[in-house]
Each structure stands twice: as C-alpha cells, then as structure tokens.
Short mmCIF file of C-alpha atoms in Angstrom, two decimals:
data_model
loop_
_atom_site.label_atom_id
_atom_site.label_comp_id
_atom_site.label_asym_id
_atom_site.label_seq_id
_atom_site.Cartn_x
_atom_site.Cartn_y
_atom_site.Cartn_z
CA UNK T 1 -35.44 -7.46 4.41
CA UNK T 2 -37.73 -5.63 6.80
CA UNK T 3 -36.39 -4.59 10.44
CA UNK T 4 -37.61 -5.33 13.38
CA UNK T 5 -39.53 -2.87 15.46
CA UNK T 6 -36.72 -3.03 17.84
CA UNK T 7 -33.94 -2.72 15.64
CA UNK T 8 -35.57 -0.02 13.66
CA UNK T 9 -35.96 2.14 16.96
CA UNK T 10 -32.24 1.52 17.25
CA UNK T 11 -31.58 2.82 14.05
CA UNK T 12 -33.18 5.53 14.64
CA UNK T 13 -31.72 6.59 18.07
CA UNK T 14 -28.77 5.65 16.54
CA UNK T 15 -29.11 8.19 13.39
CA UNK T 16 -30.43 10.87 15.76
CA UNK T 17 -27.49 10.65 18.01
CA UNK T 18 -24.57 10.64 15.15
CA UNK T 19 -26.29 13.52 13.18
CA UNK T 20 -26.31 15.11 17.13
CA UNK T 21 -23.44 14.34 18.63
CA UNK T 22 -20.67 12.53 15.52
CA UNK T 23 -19.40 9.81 17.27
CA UNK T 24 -21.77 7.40 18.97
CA UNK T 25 -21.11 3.97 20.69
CA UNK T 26 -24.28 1.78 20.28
CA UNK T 27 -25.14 -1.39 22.70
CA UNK T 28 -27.47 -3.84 22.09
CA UNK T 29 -27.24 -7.58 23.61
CA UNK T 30 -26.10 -10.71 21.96
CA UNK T 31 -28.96 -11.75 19.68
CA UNK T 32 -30.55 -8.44 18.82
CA UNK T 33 -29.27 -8.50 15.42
CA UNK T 34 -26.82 -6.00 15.47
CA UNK T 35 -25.30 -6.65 11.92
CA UNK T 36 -29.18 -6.13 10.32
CA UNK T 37 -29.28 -2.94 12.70
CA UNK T 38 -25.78 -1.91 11.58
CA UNK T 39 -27.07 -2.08 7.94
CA UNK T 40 -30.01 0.16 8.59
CA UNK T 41 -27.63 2.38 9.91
CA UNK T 42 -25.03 3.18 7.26
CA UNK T 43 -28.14 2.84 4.66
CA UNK T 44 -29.89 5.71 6.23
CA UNK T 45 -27.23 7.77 6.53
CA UNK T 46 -26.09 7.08 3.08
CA UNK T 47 -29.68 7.44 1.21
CA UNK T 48 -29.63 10.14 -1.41
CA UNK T 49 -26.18 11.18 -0.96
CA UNK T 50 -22.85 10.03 -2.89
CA UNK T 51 -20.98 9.46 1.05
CA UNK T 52 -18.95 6.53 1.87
CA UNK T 53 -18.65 4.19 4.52
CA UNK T 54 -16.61 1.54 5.88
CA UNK T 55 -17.57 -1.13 8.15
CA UNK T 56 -14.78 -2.93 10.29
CA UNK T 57 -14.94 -6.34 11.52
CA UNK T 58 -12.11 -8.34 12.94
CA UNK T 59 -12.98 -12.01 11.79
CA UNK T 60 -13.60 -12.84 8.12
CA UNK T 61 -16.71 -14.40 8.99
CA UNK T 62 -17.79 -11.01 10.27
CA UNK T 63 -17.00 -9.18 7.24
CA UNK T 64 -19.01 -11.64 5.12
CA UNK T 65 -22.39 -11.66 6.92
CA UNK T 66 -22.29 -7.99 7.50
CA UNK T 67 -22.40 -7.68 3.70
CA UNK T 68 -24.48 -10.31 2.88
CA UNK T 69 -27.09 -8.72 5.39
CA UNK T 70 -26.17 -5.50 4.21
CA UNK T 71 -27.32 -6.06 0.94
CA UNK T 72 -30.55 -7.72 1.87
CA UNK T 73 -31.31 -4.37 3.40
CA UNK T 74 -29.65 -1.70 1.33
CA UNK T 75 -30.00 -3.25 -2.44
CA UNK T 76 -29.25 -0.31 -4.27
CA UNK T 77 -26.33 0.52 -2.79
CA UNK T 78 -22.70 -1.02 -4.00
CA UNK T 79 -20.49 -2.74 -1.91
CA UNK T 80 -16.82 -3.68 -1.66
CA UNK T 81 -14.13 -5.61 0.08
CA UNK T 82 -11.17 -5.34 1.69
CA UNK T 83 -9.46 -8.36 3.06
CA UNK T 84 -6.28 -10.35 2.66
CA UNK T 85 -8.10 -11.57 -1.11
CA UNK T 86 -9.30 -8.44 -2.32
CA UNK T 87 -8.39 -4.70 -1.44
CA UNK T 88 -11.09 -3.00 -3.50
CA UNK T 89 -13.05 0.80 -2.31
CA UNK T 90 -14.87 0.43 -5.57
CA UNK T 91 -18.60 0.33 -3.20
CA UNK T 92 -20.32 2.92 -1.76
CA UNK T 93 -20.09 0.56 1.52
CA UNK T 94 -16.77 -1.27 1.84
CA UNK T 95 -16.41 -3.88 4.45
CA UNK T 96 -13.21 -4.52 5.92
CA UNK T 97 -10.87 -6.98 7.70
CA UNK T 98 -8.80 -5.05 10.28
CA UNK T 99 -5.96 -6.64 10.45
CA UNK T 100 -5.95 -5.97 6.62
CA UNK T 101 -6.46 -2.29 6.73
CA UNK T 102 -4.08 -1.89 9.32
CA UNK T 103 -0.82 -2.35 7.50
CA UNK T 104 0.40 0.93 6.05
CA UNK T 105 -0.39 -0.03 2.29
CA UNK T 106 -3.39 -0.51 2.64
CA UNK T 107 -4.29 2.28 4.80
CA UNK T 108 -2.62 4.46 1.82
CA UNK T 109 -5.76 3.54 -0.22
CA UNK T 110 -8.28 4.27 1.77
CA UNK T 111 -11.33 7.01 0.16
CA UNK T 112 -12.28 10.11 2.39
CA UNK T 113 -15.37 8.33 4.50
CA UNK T 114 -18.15 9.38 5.88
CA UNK T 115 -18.87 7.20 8.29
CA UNK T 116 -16.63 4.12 9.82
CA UNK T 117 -18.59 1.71 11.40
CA UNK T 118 -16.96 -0.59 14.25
CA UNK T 119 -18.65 -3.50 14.93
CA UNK T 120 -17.72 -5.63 18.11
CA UNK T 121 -16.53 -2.05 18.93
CA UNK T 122 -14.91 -3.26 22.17
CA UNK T 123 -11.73 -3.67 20.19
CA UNK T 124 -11.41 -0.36 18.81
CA UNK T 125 -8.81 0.63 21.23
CA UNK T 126 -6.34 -2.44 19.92
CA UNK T 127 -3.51 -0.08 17.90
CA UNK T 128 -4.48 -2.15 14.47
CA UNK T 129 -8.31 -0.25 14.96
CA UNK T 130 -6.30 3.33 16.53
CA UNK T 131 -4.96 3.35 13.06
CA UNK T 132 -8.01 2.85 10.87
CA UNK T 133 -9.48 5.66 12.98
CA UNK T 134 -7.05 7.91 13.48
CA UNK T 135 -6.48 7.68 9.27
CA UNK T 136 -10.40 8.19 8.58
CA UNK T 137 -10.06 11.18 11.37
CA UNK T 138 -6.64 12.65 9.00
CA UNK T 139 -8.53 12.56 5.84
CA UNK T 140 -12.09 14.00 6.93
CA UNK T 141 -11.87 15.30 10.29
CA UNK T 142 -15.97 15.35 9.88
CA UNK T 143 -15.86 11.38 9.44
CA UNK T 144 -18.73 10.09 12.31
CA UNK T 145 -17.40 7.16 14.11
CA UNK T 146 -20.43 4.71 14.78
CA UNK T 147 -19.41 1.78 16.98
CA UNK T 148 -21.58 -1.10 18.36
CA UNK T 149 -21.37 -3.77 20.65
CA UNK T 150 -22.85 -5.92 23.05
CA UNK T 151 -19.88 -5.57 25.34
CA UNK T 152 -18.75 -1.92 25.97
CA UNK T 153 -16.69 -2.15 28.68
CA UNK T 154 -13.57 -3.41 28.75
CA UNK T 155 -11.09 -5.64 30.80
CA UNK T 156 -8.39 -3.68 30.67
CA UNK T 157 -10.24 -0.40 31.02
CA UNK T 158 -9.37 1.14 28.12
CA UNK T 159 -11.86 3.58 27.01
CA UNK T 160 -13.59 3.70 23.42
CA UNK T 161 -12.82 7.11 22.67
CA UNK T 162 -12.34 8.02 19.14
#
C-alpha cells in the first residue's frame, strides 16, 4: 500500500522528531489516515532491526484495522495480538486492547519495547494507559513513546506527558 504524499511527510517529521527528541505526540485531523500513517511509522523505525513495538488502541475495532492496515504496509514484518481472545507477543508489532493490557497479568508478559504507539492518544492519561506506559518506561527506560491524535487537548486538562 503506497502512502500518501501527506502522510508520508508525516512519517517522516514524525521519525525525525522521535529519533530527536523520544517521545513525540503527533496530530493530524479526522480523515488523514492516521492508522496508514501510524503504520509507516513503527515500519520505519523497525526496518532492519530486531526492535519491538506495541500499538495501543482502546476499541477492538481499533486494534483490528490498525493491523490489517499495518500489514498492507509493512508485509514482512510479524504481527500479534493482545486482547481479551488472544494474549500473544509472538510479532515483531503487537497490537493491543488496553483495557486488556492493563490488568496486572497481562502486563507481567509484556517484551522490552521499543516503541509504544498510542493511538487516539488523548486517553493516555486514563490510569489503564499510565500503566502500559509507565511498565514499557520500567523495562526499557529508552522505550520512545509515539502518540497520535486528532484531538490533543483535553477536557479535563490533563496533560499527555509520558
């Protein structure tokens, strides 16, 4: 699946600005394609290395299309699942539920990563993301948080801060 010129300029800032600064917060409006960008993202950061990622989503329906797109960009690279009917690291990429990897026994599995991916990362302050992160951080303090949304600022005024 090609990119558009659009997204792949976002991919690129986007790239630039994790290898820069680690932890980036991305925003691009509803309709952009931010699931194809997010793909082009963790691909290019994982080509020709043996990293790991994770992408979170909180809705099922999330975590499906962001691999199904995922894999139309990135072919060669393996994928896995965690949700509430599989709980597998097994990919190179593994999308997950958060409310899933949330509880404690499941957060007990999770690899070293690389890079964590938030999309709709308006909810990573909710404590159910605060854990994912703060787990990822415990394990490899070098992990690059890479969040995106179309919605960055909050109601409630809770910052995005990893």
């Amino acid at each position: 699946m090609l990119l558009r010129p659009r997204q792949k300029t976002f991919v690129e800032r986007s790239v630039s600005a994790l290898g820069e600064h680690g932890n980036t917060l991305a925003v691009a409006s509803t309709g952009f394609g931010k699931t194809i960008a997010i793909a082009g993202v963790t691909g290019k950061l994982l080509d020709g290395s043996d990293s790991k990622a994770c992408v979170l989503a909180h809705r099922d329906e999330l975590t499906a299309q962001n691999e199904q797109k995922f894999t139309k960009v990135n072919p060669t690279i393996s994928t896995s699942i965690v949700d509430a009917k599989e709980k597998s690291w097994h990919g190179r990429t593994t999308f997950a539920m958060v409310p899933t990897l949330a509880r404690e026994s499941n957060l007990a599995s999770m690899p070293v990563l690389d890079l964590l991916v938030i999309d709709e990362a308006h909810h990573a302050a909710a404590d159910s993301y605060r854990r994912i992160i703060d787990r990822a951080q415990k394990i490899n303090p070098a992990v690059k948080v890479f969040g995106v949304t179309a919605t960055p600022n909050r109601g409630d005024k809770k910052g995005l801060r990893p």
